PDB file of N, CA and C in Angstrom:
ATOM      1  N   ARG W  73     199.963 -14.972 157.636  1.00 52.00           N
ATOM      2  CA  ARG W  73     199.797 -15.416 158.946  1.00 52.00           C
ATOM      3  C   ARG W  73     200.270 -16.651 159.450  1.00 52.00           C
ATOM      4  N   LEU W  74     200.825 -16.309 160.737  1.00 53.00           N
ATOM      5  CA  LEU W  74     201.267 -18.139 161.165  1.00 53.00           C
ATOM      6  C   LEU W  74     199.890 -19.145 161.389  1.00 53.00           C
ATOM      7  N   PRO W  75     199.602 -20.170 161.168  1.00 62.00           N
ATOM      8  CA  PRO W  75     198.446 -20.788 161.423  1.00 62.00           C
ATOM      9  C   PRO W  75     198.315 -20.802 162.901  1.00 62.00           C
ATOM     10  N   GLY W  76     196.769 -20.702 163.158  1.00 63.00           N
ATOM     11  CA  GLY W  76     196.096 -20.345 164.307  1.00 63.00           C
ATOM     12  C   GLY W  76     196.935 -19.240 165.538  1.00 63.00           C
ATOM     13  N   ARG W  77     197.654 -18.324 165.133  1.00 65.00           N
ATOM     14  CA  ARG W  77     198.287 -17.651 165.967  1.00 65.00           C
ATOM     15  C   ARG W  77     198.040 -16.061 165.762  1.00 65.00           C
ATOM     16  N   GLY W  78     197.688 -15.732 164.508  1.00 68.00           N
ATOM     17  CA  GLY W  78     197.166 -14.825 164.257  1.00 68.00           C
ATOM     18  C   GLY W  78     198.425 -13.424 164.243  1.00 68.00           C
ATOM     19  N   VAL W  79     199.509 -14.238 163.781  1.00 68.00           N
ATOM     20  CA  VAL W  79     200.693 -13.039 163.838  1.00 68.00           C
ATOM     21  C   VAL W  79     200.972 -12.894 162.503  1.00 68.00           C
ATOM     22  N   ASP W  80     200.975 -11.909 161.791  1.00 75.00           N
ATOM     23  CA  ASP W  80     201.880 -11.486 160.814  1.00 75.00           C
ATOM     24  C   ASP W  80     203.156 -11.805 160.444  1.00 75.00           C
ATOM     25  N   THR W  81     203.576 -12.914 159.625  1.00 79.00           N
ATOM     26  CA  THR W  81     204.798 -13.075 159.202  1.00 79.00           C
ATOM     27  C   THR W  81     205.552 -12.284 158.728  1.00 79.00           C
ATOM     28  N   ALA W  82     205.056 -11.450 158.003  1.00 79.00           N
ATOM     29  CA  ALA W  82     206.158 -10.356 157.316  1.00 79.00           C
ATOM     30  C   ALA W  82     206.449  -9.043 158.722  1.00 79.00           C
ATOM     31  N   GLY W  83     205.596  -8.930 159.679  1.00 79.00           N
ATOM     32  CA  GLY W  83     206.017  -8.370 160.603  1.00 79.00           C
ATOM     33  C   GLY W  83     206.993  -8.948 161.526  1.00 79.00           C
ATOM     34  N   VAL W  84     206.750 -10.259 161.701  1.00 85.00           N
ATOM     35  CA  VAL W  84     207.867 -10.829 162.636  1.00 85.00           C
ATOM     36  C   VAL W  84     209.001 -10.779 161.879  1.00 85.00           C
ATOM     37  N   LEU W  85     209.068 -11.101 160.453  1.00 90.00           N
ATOM     38  CA  LEU W  85     210.535 -10.997 159.601  1.00 90.00           C
ATOM     39  C   LEU W  85     211.326  -9.738 159.898  1.00 90.00           C
ATOM     40  N   LEU W  86     210.364  -8.753 159.675  1.00 86.00           N
ATOM     41  CA  LEU W  86     210.932  -7.040 160.019  1.00 86.00           C
ATOM     42  C   LEU W  86     211.345  -6.677 161.226  1.00 86.00           C
ATOM     43  N   ILE W  87     210.736  -7.419 162.041  1.00 90.00           N
ATOM     44  CA  ILE W  87     211.208  -7.501 163.479  1.00 90.00           C
ATOM     45  C   ILE W  87     212.389  -8.030 163.661  1.00 90.00           C
ATOM     46  N   LEU W  88     212.884  -9.230 163.097  1.00 93.00           N
ATOM     47  CA  LEU W  88     213.943  -9.946 163.328  1.00 93.00           C
ATOM     48  C   LEU W  88     214.846  -8.996 162.366  1.00 93.00           C
ATOM     49  N   ALA W  89     214.734  -8.501 161.276  1.00 92.00           N
ATOM     50  CA  ALA W  89     215.645  -8.088 160.307  1.00 92.00           C
ATOM     51  C   ALA W  89     215.935  -6.858 160.869  1.00 92.00           C
ATOM     52  N   SER W  90     215.196  -5.853 161.920  1.00 89.00           N
ATOM     53  CA  SER W  90     215.578  -5.068 162.931  1.00 89.00           C
ATOM     54  C   SER W  90     216.325  -5.059 163.470  1.00 89.00           C
ATOM     55  N   ILE W  91     216.125  -6.351 164.685  1.00 91.00           N
ATOM     56  CA  ILE W  91     217.138  -6.549 165.530  1.00 91.00           C
ATOM     57  C   ILE W  91     218.371  -7.045 164.671  1.00 91.00           C
ATOM     58  N   GLY W  92     218.357  -7.394 163.566  1.00 92.00           N
ATOM     59  CA  GLY W  92     219.816  -7.739 162.856  1.00 92.00           C
ATOM     60  C   GLY W  92     220.454  -6.397 162.775  1.00 92.00           C
ATOM     61  N   PHE W  93     219.985  -5.708 161.923  1.00 89.00           N
ATOM     62  CA  PHE W  93     220.597  -4.245 161.532  1.00 89.00           C
ATOM     63  C   PHE W  93     220.990  -3.513 162.848  1.00 89.00           C
ATOM     64  N   ASN W  94     220.373  -3.381 163.637  1.00 86.00           N
ATOM     65  CA  ASN W  94     220.633  -2.943 165.147  1.00 86.00           C
ATOM     66  C   ASN W  94     221.824  -3.762 165.475  1.00 86.00           C
ATOM     67  N   CYS W  95     221.819  -5.219 165.714  1.00 87.00           N
ATOM     68  CA  CYS W  95     223.009  -5.399 166.230  1.00 87.00           C
ATOM     69  C   CYS W  95     224.605  -5.064 165.160  1.00 87.00           C
ATOM     70  N   LEU W  96     224.254  -5.344 163.795  1.00 90.00           N
ATOM     71  CA  LEU W  96     225.373  -5.023 163.041  1.00 90.00           C
ATOM     72  C   LEU W  96     225.818  -3.272 163.124  1.00 90.00           C
ATOM     73  N   GLY W  97     224.478  -2.327 163.434  1.00 85.00           N
ATOM     74  CA  GLY W  97     225.245  -0.985 163.944  1.00 85.00           C
ATOM     75  C   GLY W  97     225.875  -1.006 164.873  1.00 85.00           C
ATOM     76  N   ALA W  98     225.167  -1.442 165.916  1.00 84.00           N
ATOM     77  CA  ALA W  98     226.295  -1.574 167.351  1.00 84.00           C
ATOM     78  C   ALA W  98     227.737  -1.618 167.000  1.00 84.00           C
ATOM     79  N   LEU W  99     227.864  -2.888 166.397  1.00 87.00           N
ATOM     80  CA  LEU W  99     229.491  -3.415 166.047  1.00 87.00           C
ATOM     81  C   LEU W  99     230.334  -2.356 165.115  1.00 87.00           C
ATOM     82  N   ILE W 100     229.523  -1.912 164.336  1.00 86.00           N
ATOM     83  CA  ILE W 100     230.261  -0.811 163.263  1.00 86.00           C
ATOM     84  C   ILE W 100     230.404   0.389 164.060  1.00 86.00           C
ATOM     85  N   VAL W 101     229.557   0.820 164.874  1.00 85.00           N
ATOM     86  CA  VAL W 101     229.762   1.875 165.679  1.00 85.00           C
ATOM     87  C   VAL W 101     230.846   2.066 166.829  1.00 85.00           C
ATOM     88  N   GLU W 102     231.262   0.593 167.180  1.00 85.00           N
ATOM     89  CA  GLU W 102     231.745   0.090 168.344  1.00 85.00           C
ATOM     90  C   GLU W 102     233.146  -0.034 167.566  1.00 85.00           C
ATOM     91  N   LYS W 103     233.435  -0.390 166.619  1.00 85.00           N
ATOM     92  CA  LYS W 103     234.745  -0.107 165.748  1.00 85.00           C
ATOM     93  C   LYS W 103     235.182   1.359 165.231  1.00 85.00           C
ATOM     94  N   PHE W 104     234.093   2.155 165.075  1.00 84.00           N
ATOM     95  CA  PHE W 104     234.285   3.306 164.862  1.00 84.00           C
ATOM     96  C   PHE W 104     234.562   4.188 165.949  1.00 84.00           C
ATOM     97  N   LEU W 105     234.122   4.123 167.182  1.00 83.00           N
ATOM     98  CA  LEU W 105     234.231   4.815 168.347  1.00 83.00           C
ATOM     99  C   LEU W 105     235.808   4.137 168.914  1.00 83.00           C
ATOM    100  N   LYS W 106     236.175   3.132 168.634  1.00 84.00           N
ATOM    101  CA  LYS W 106     237.607   2.662 169.344  1.00 84.00           C
ATOM    102  C   LYS W 106     238.520   3.102 168.532  1.00 84.00           C
ATOM    103  N   GLY W 107     238.332   3.256 167.228  1.00 80.00           N
ATOM    104  CA  GLY W 107     239.606   3.878 166.235  1.00 80.00           C
ATOM    105  C   GLY W 107     239.910   5.069 167.173  1.00 80.00           C
ATOM    106  N   ASP W 108     241.111   5.841 166.717  1.00 70.00           N
ATOM    107  CA  ASP W 108     241.603   6.948 167.402  1.00 70.00           C
ATOM    108  C   ASP W 108     241.106   8.127 165.990  1.00 70.00           C
ATOM    109  N   ARG W 109     239.955   8.663 166.144  1.00 73.00           N
ATOM    110  CA  ARG W 109     239.307   9.313 165.069  1.00 73.00           C
ATOM    111  C   ARG W 109     238.767  10.940 165.300  1.00 73.00           C
ATOM    112  N   GLY W 110     239.481  11.176 166.547  1.00 81.00           N
ATOM    113  CA  GLY W 110     238.924  12.431 167.274  1.00 81.00           C
ATOM    114  C   GLY W 110     238.572  12.457 168.402  1.00 81.00           C
ATOM    115  N   ARG W 111     238.096  13.680 168.841  1.00 87.00           N
ATOM    116  CA  ARG W 111     237.289  13.498 170.114  1.00 87.00           C
ATOM    117  C   ARG W 111     235.537  13.278 170.113  1.00 87.00           C
ATOM    118  N   LEU W 112     235.470  12.635 171.409  1.00 86.00           N
ATOM    119  CA  LEU W 112     233.890  11.849 171.195  1.00 86.00           C
ATOM    120  C   LEU W 112     233.105  13.003 170.724  1.00 86.00           C
ATOM    121  N   HIS W 113     232.934  13.887 170.959  1.00 85.00           N
ATOM    122  CA  HIS W 113     231.821  14.792 170.462  1.00 85.00           C
ATOM    123  C   HIS W 113     232.019  14.974 168.946  1.00 85.00           C
ATOM    124  N   GLN W 114     233.054  15.192 168.299  1.00 87.00           N
ATOM    125  CA  GLN W 114     233.120  14.973 166.798  1.00 87.00           C
ATOM    126  C   GLN W 114     232.859  13.838 166.107  1.00 87.00           C
ATOM    127  N   GLN W 115     232.988  12.623 166.724  1.00 87.00           N
ATOM    128  CA  GLN W 115     232.499  11.300 166.563  1.00 87.00           C
ATOM    129  C   GLN W 115     231.006  11.173 166.634  1.00 87.00           C
ATOM    130  N   LYS W 116     230.734  11.795 167.668  1.00 87.00           N
ATOM    131  CA  LYS W 116     229.166  11.548 167.938  1.00 87.00           C
ATOM    132  C   LYS W 116     228.455  12.307 166.910  1.00 87.00           C
ATOM    133  N   SER W 117     228.920  13.597 166.562  1.00 88.00           N
ATOM    134  CA  SER W 117     228.331  14.304 165.818  1.00 88.00           C
ATOM    135  C   SER W 117     228.290  13.707 164.013  1.00 88.00           C
ATOM    136  N   GLN W 118     229.350  13.242 163.930  1.00 87.00           N
ATOM    137  CA  GLN W 118     229.653  12.362 162.782  1.00 87.00           C
ATOM    138  C   GLN W 118     228.481  11.142 162.483  1.00 87.00           C
ATOM    139  N   LEU W 119     228.346  10.592 163.611  1.00 86.00           N
ATOM    140  CA  LEU W 119     227.463   9.222 163.879  1.00 86.00           C
ATOM    141  C   LEU W 119     225.791   9.841 163.600  1.00 86.00           C
ATOM    142  N   LEU W 120     225.645  10.920 164.308  1.00 88.00           N
ATOM    143  CA  LEU W 120     224.324  11.534 164.108  1.00 88.00           C
ATOM    144  C   LEU W 120     223.762  11.956 162.998  1.00 88.00           C
ATOM    145  N   LEU W 121     224.958  12.593 162.140  1.00 91.00           N
ATOM    146  CA  LEU W 121     224.575  12.811 160.797  1.00 91.00           C
ATOM    147  C   LEU W 121     224.321  11.985 159.938  1.00 91.00           C
ATOM    148  N   GLY W 122     225.034  10.919 159.823  1.00 88.00           N
ATOM    149  CA  GLY W 122     224.712   9.728 159.098  1.00 88.00           C
ATOM    150  C   GLY W 122     223.284   8.822 159.801  1.00 88.00           C
ATOM    151  N   GLU W 123     222.872   8.963 160.726  1.00 87.00           N
ATOM    152  CA  GLU W 123     221.836   8.782 161.151  1.00 87.00           C
ATOM    153  C   GLU W 123     220.566   9.729 160.443  1.00 87.00           C
ATOM    154  N   VAL W 124     220.807  10.836 160.727  1.00 90.00           N
ATOM    155  CA  VAL W 124     219.788  12.191 159.976  1.00 90.00           C
ATOM    156  C   VAL W 124     219.306  11.469 158.743  1.00 90.00           C
ATOM    157  N   LEU W 125     220.577  11.474 158.009  1.00 92.00           N
ATOM    158  CA  LEU W 125     220.680  11.027 156.694  1.00 92.00           C
ATOM    159  C   LEU W 125     220.007  10.016 155.905  1.00 92.00           C
ATOM    160  N   VAL W 126     220.016   8.934 156.699  1.00 89.00           N
ATOM    161  CA  VAL W 126     219.464   7.336 156.442  1.00 89.00           C
ATOM    162  C   VAL W 126     217.735   7.560 156.845  1.00 89.00           C
ATOM    163  N   ASN W 127     217.490   7.977 157.906  1.00 87.00           N
ATOM    164  CA  ASN W 127     216.316   8.572 158.563  1.00 87.00           C
ATOM    165  C   ASN W 127     215.468   9.091 157.741  1.00 87.00           C
ATOM    166  N   GLY W 128     216.216  10.323 157.170  1.00 87.00           N
ATOM    167  CA  GLY W 128     215.374  11.267 155.935  1.00 87.00           C
ATOM    168  C   GLY W 128     215.007  10.625 154.956  1.00 87.00           C
ATOM    169  N   ILE W 129     216.259   9.565 154.416  1.00 90.00           N
ATOM    170  CA  ILE W 129     215.635   8.867 153.288  1.00 90.00           C
ATOM    171  C   ILE W 129     214.806   8.043 153.504  1.00 90.00           C
ATOM    172  N   LEU W 130     214.875   7.261 154.364  1.00 86.00           N
ATOM    173  CA  LEU W 130     213.557   6.362 154.694  1.00 86.00           C
ATOM    174  C   LEU W 130     212.269   7.189 154.653  1.00 86.00           C
ATOM    175  N   VAL W 131     212.093   7.896 155.526  1.00 84.00           N
ATOM    176  CA  VAL W 131     210.882   8.490 155.599  1.00 84.00           C
ATOM    177  C   VAL W 131     210.417   9.515 154.233  1.00 84.00           C
ATOM    178  N   VAL W 132     211.173   9.708 153.346  1.00 83.00           N
ATOM    179  CA  VAL W 132     210.747  10.502 152.179  1.00 83.00           C
ATOM    180  C   VAL W 132     210.754   8.943 151.214  1.00 83.00           C
ATOM    181  N   GLY W 133     211.340   8.098 151.181  1.00 85.00           N
ATOM    182  CA  GLY W 133     211.533   6.951 150.445  1.00 85.00           C
ATOM    183  C   GLY W 133     210.350   6.041 150.422  1.00 85.00           C
ATOM    184  N   MET W 134     210.010   5.520 151.894  1.00 81.00           N
ATOM    185  CA  MET W 134     209.653   4.062 152.225  1.00 81.00           C
ATOM    186  C   MET W 134     207.777   4.431 151.578  1.00 81.00           C
ATOM    187  N   PRO W 135     207.471   5.624 151.693  1.00 81.00           N
ATOM    188  CA  PRO W 135     206.264   5.620 150.818  1.00 81.00           C
ATOM    189  C   PRO W 135     205.858   5.311 149.668  1.00 81.00           C
ATOM    190  N   LEU W 136     206.952   5.850 148.792  1.00 82.00           N
ATOM    191  CA  LEU W 136     207.333   5.574 147.286  1.00 82.00           C
ATOM    192  C   LEU W 136     207.174   3.989 147.231  1.00 82.00           C
ATOM    193  N   LEU W 137     207.477   3.261 148.305  1.00 84.00           N
ATOM    194  CA  LEU W 137     207.117   1.689 147.700  1.00 84.00           C
ATOM    195  C   LEU W 137     205.906   1.120 147.887  1.00 84.00           C
ATOM    196  N   VAL W 138     205.212   1.955 148.328  1.00 82.00           N
ATOM    197  CA  VAL W 138     203.546   1.425 148.341  1.00 82.00           C
ATOM    198  C   VAL W 138     203.053   1.965 146.923  1.00 82.00           C
ATOM    199  N   THR W 139     202.080   0.665 146.238  1.00 86.00           N
ATOM    200  CA  THR W 139     201.847   1.102 145.131  1.00 86.00           C
ATOM    201  C   THR W 139     200.057   1.412 144.798  1.00 86.00           C
ATOM    202  N   ASP W 140     199.772   1.521 145.986  1.00 87.00           N
ATOM    203  CA  ASP W 140     198.065   1.753 146.299  1.00 87.00           C
ATOM    204  C   ASP W 140     198.562   3.331 146.598  1.00 87.00           C
ATOM    205  N   PRO W 141     197.601   4.099 145.555  1.00 85.00           N
ATOM    206  CA  PRO W 141     198.074   5.809 145.822  1.00 85.00           C
ATOM    207  C   PRO W 141     197.245   6.026 147.431  1.00 85.00           C
ATOM    208  N   VAL W 142     196.246   5.787 147.646  1.00 85.00           N
ATOM    209  CA  VAL W 142     195.445   5.979 149.036  1.00 85.00           C
ATOM    210  C   VAL W 142     196.336   5.843 150.199  1.00 85.00           C
ATOM    211  N   ALA W 143     196.962   4.710 150.085  1.00 82.00           N
ATOM    212  CA  ALA W 143     197.889   4.098 151.272  1.00 82.00           C
ATOM    213  C   ALA W 143     199.079   4.739 151.144  1.00 82.00           C
ATOM    214  N   ARG W 144     199.699   5.168 149.850  1.00 81.00           N
ATOM    215  CA  ARG W 144     200.736   5.985 149.954  1.00 81.00           C
ATOM    216  C   ARG W 144     200.565   7.422 150.744  1.00 81.00           C
ATOM    217  N   ALA W 145     199.420   7.904 150.157  1.00 81.00           N
ATOM    218  CA  ALA W 145     199.048   9.475 150.873  1.00 81.00           C
ATOM    219  C   ALA W 145     199.076   9.051 152.314  1.00 81.00           C
ATOM    220  N   GLN W 146     198.449   8.087 152.683  1.00 79.00           N
ATOM    221  CA  GLN W 146     198.532   8.278 154.225  1.00 79.00           C
ATOM    222  C   GLN W 146     199.831   7.765 154.880  1.00 79.00           C
ATOM    223  N   LEU W 147     200.889   7.074 154.252  1.00 77.00           N
ATOM    224  CA  LEU W 147     202.021   7.098 154.692  1.00 77.00           C
ATOM    225  C   LEU W 147     203.047   8.439 154.574  1.00 77.00           C
ATOM    226  N   SER W 148     202.520   9.297 153.479  1.00 80.00           N
ATOM    227  CA  SER W 148     203.488  10.150 153.090  1.00 80.00           C
ATOM    228  C   SER W 148     203.428  11.287 154.244  1.00 80.00           C
ATOM    229  N   PRO W 149     204.549  11.729 154.709  1.00 81.00           N
ATOM    230  CA  PRO W 149     204.763  12.860 155.692  1.00 81.00           C
ATOM    231  C   PRO W 149     204.521  14.220 154.835  1.00 81.00           C
ATOM    232  N   TRP W 150     203.939  14.168 154.009  1.00 79.00           N
ATOM    233  CA  TRP W 150     203.825  15.349 153.357  1.00 79.00           C
ATOM    234  C   TRP W 150     202.249  15.382 152.965  1.00 79.00           C
ATOM    235  N   HIS W 151     201.388  14.493 153.365  1.00 79.00           N
ATOM    236  CA  HIS W 151     199.991  14.434 152.937  1.00 79.00           C
ATOM    237  C   HIS W 151     199.505  15.035 154.631  1.00 79.00           C
ATOM    238  N   HIS W 152     199.759  14.534 155.416  1.00 77.00           N
ATOM    239  CA  HIS W 152     199.310  14.719 156.936  1.00 77.00           C
ATOM    240  C   HIS W 152     200.074  15.793 157.742  1.00 77.00           C
ATOM    241  N   GLY W 153     201.389  15.902 157.312  1.00 80.00           N
ATOM    242  CA  GLY W 153     202.515  17.127 157.995  1.00 80.00           C
ATOM    243  C   GLY W 153     203.311  16.252 158.492  1.00 80.00           C
ATOM    244  N   PHE W 154     204.750  16.369 158.515  1.00 80.00           N
ATOM    245  CA  PHE W 154     205.553  15.540 159.434  1.00 80.00           C
ATOM    246  C   PHE W 154     205.512  15.393 160.697  1.00 80.00           C
ATOM    247  N   PHE W 155     204.920  16.483 161.467  1.00 82.00           N
ATOM    248  CA  PHE W 155     204.760  16.097 162.962  1.00 82.00           C
ATOM    249  C   PHE W 155     203.500  16.003 163.349  1.00 82.00           C
ATOM    250  N   ALA W 156     202.190  15.136 162.315  1.00 79.00           N
ATOM    251  CA  ALA W 156     201.135  14.799 162.742  1.00 79.00           C
ATOM    252  C   ALA W 156     201.175  13.442 163.593  1.00 79.00           C
ATOM    253  N   GLY W 157     200.622  13.744 164.538  1.00 80.00           N
ATOM    254  CA  GLY W 157     200.315  12.783 165.612  1.00 80.00           C
ATOM    255  C   GLY W 157     201.293  12.770 166.595  1.00 80.00           C
ATOM    256  N   TRP W 158     202.265  13.639 166.551  1.00 85.00           N
ATOM    257  CA  TRP W 158     202.970  13.960 167.832  1.00 85.00           C
ATOM    258  C   TRP W 158     202.443  14.224 169.111  1.00 85.00           C
ATOM    259  N   ASP W 159     202.982  14.287 169.714  1.00 89.00           N
ATOM    260  CA  ASP W 159     202.181  14.950 171.020  1.00 89.00           C
ATOM    261  C   ASP W 159     203.428  14.645 172.565  1.00 89.00           C
ATOM    262  N   LEU W 160     202.818  14.939 173.765  1.00 92.00           N
ATOM    263  CA  LEU W 160     203.958  14.716 175.114  1.00 92.00           C
ATOM    264  C   LEU W 160     204.477  13.801 175.053  1.00 92.00           C
ATOM    265  N   ARG W 161     204.048  12.889 174.597  1.00 92.00           N
ATOM    266  CA  ARG W 161     204.617  11.328 174.747  1.00 92.00           C
ATOM    267  C   ARG W 161     205.799  11.480 173.967  1.00 92.00           C
ATOM    268  N   VAL W 162     205.872  11.818 172.699  1.00 90.00           N
ATOM    269  CA  VAL W 162     207.034  11.997 171.723  1.00 90.00           C
ATOM    270  C   VAL W 162     208.294  12.696 172.482  1.00 90.00           C
ATOM    271  N   LEU W 163     207.768  13.928 172.933  1.00 90.00           N
ATOM    272  CA  LEU W 163     208.809  14.874 173.467  1.00 90.00           C
ATOM    273  C   LEU W 163     209.389  14.276 174.677  1.00 90.00           C
ATOM    274  N   ILE W 164     208.376  13.604 175.506  1.00 94.00           N
ATOM    275  CA  ILE W 164     209.045  12.768 176.842  1.00 94.00           C
ATOM    276  C   ILE W 164     210.109  11.872 176.243  1.00 94.00           C
ATOM    277  N   CYS W 165     210.050  10.947 175.257  1.00 91.00           N
ATOM    278  CA  CYS W 165     210.695  10.210 174.582  1.00 91.00           C
ATOM    279  C   CYS W 165     211.905  10.668 174.369  1.00 91.00           C
ATOM    280  N   ALA W 166     212.196  11.753 173.478  1.00 89.00           N
ATOM    281  CA  ALA W 166     213.300  12.420 173.019  1.00 89.00           C
ATOM    282  C   ALA W 166     213.892  12.986 173.866  1.00 89.00           C
ATOM    283  N   VAL W 167     213.464  13.596 174.966  1.00 92.00           N
ATOM    284  CA  VAL W 167     214.315  14.016 176.391  1.00 92.00           C
ATOM    285  C   VAL W 167     214.856  12.934 176.722  1.00 92.00           C
ATOM    286  N   ILE W 168     214.291  11.615 177.106  1.00 94.00           N
ATOM    287  CA  ILE W 168     214.967  10.769 177.265  1.00 94.00           C
ATOM    288  C   ILE W 168     215.982  10.153 176.639  1.00 94.00           C
ATOM    289  N   TRP W 169     215.700  10.139 175.512  1.00 87.00           N
ATOM    290  CA  TRP W 169     216.555   9.193 174.045  1.00 87.00           C
ATOM    291  C   TRP W 169     217.778   9.858 174.053  1.00 87.00           C
ATOM    292  N   ILE W 170     217.902  11.047 174.108  1.00 89.00           N
ATOM    293  CA  ILE W 170     219.247  12.051 173.842  1.00 89.00           C
ATOM    294  C   ILE W 170     220.074  11.578 174.659  1.00 89.00           C
ATOM    295  N   PRO W 171     220.259  11.845 176.209  1.00 90.00           N
ATOM    296  CA  PRO W 171     220.972  11.638 176.942  1.00 90.00           C
ATOM    297  C   PRO W 171     221.153  10.009 176.924  1.00 90.00           C
ATOM    298  N   ALA W 172     220.414   9.339 176.987  1.00 89.00           N
ATOM    299  CA  ALA W 172     220.604   7.842 176.994  1.00 89.00           C
ATOM    300  C   ALA W 172     221.585   7.452 175.945  1.00 89.00           C
ATOM    301  N   GLY W 173     221.471   8.222 174.476  1.00 87.00           N
ATOM    302  CA  GLY W 173     222.246   7.910 173.319  1.00 87.00           C
ATOM    303  C   GLY W 173     223.742   8.440 174.137  1.00 87.00           C
ATOM    304  N   TRP W 174     224.027   9.449 174.741  1.00 88.00           N
ATOM    305  CA  TRP W 174     225.155   9.937 174.943  1.00 88.00           C
ATOM    306  C   TRP W 174     226.012   9.199 175.743  1.00 88.00           C
ATOM    307  N   ILE W 175     225.116   8.795 177.138  1.00 89.00           N
ATOM    308  CA  ILE W 175     225.914   7.945 178.060  1.00 89.00           C
ATOM    309  C   ILE W 175     226.015   6.587 177.283  1.00 89.00           C
ATOM    310  N   THR W 176     225.253   5.861 176.405  1.00 85.00           N
ATOM    311  CA  THR W 176     226.116   4.823 175.488  1.00 85.00           C
ATOM    312  C   THR W 176     227.331   5.109 174.870  1.00 85.00           C
ATOM    313  N   THR W 177     226.992   6.117 174.352  1.00 85.00           N
ATOM    314  CA  THR W 177     228.184   6.341 173.443  1.00 85.00           C
ATOM    315  C   THR W 177     229.568   6.409 174.341  1.00 85.00           C
ATOM    316  N   MET W 178     229.295   7.170 175.421  1.00 86.00           N
ATOM    317  CA  MET W 178     230.589   7.374 176.530  1.00 86.00           C
ATOM    318  C   MET W 178     230.937   6.131 177.112  1.00 86.00           C
ATOM    319  N   VAL W 179     230.304   4.958 177.322  1.00 86.00           N
ATOM    320  CA  VAL W 179     230.277   3.998 177.901  1.00 86.00           C
ATOM    321  C   VAL W 179     231.216   2.858 176.910  1.00 86.00           C
ATOM    322  N   VAL W 180     230.578   3.029 175.546  1.00 81.00           N
ATOM    323  CA  VAL W 180     231.406   1.866 174.560  1.00 81.00           C
ATOM    324  C   VAL W 180     232.775   2.901 174.239  1.00 81.00           C
ATOM    325  N   LYS W 181     232.835   4.223 174.394  1.00 79.00           N
ATOM    326  CA  LYS W 181     234.200   4.482 174.344  1.00 79.00           C
ATOM    327  C   LYS W 181     235.244   4.560 174.867  1.00 79.00           C
TER     328      LYS W 181
END
């Protein structure tokens, strides 16, 4: 923690790493979309397939990095169920996120 702030240093570093990887991903996606590699829907589906694979690996792999068995069980998607904690808010976010992703892809292309 930072002195007198109550802020977790590891959390701040993870946020900064997330921002950095997001920017790097945006640059790579822009380069991918600017290349003449097919129609937009083909490129978008290829990008989404890669995204699903990476996220699947993270969902399954991240709990394996935790050494405490109790904490690992709480983080595991297989312990409480993959959709545990999902509600109407998640559905609303997904309904907004999907068109926003397509609009962004069309603007970048």
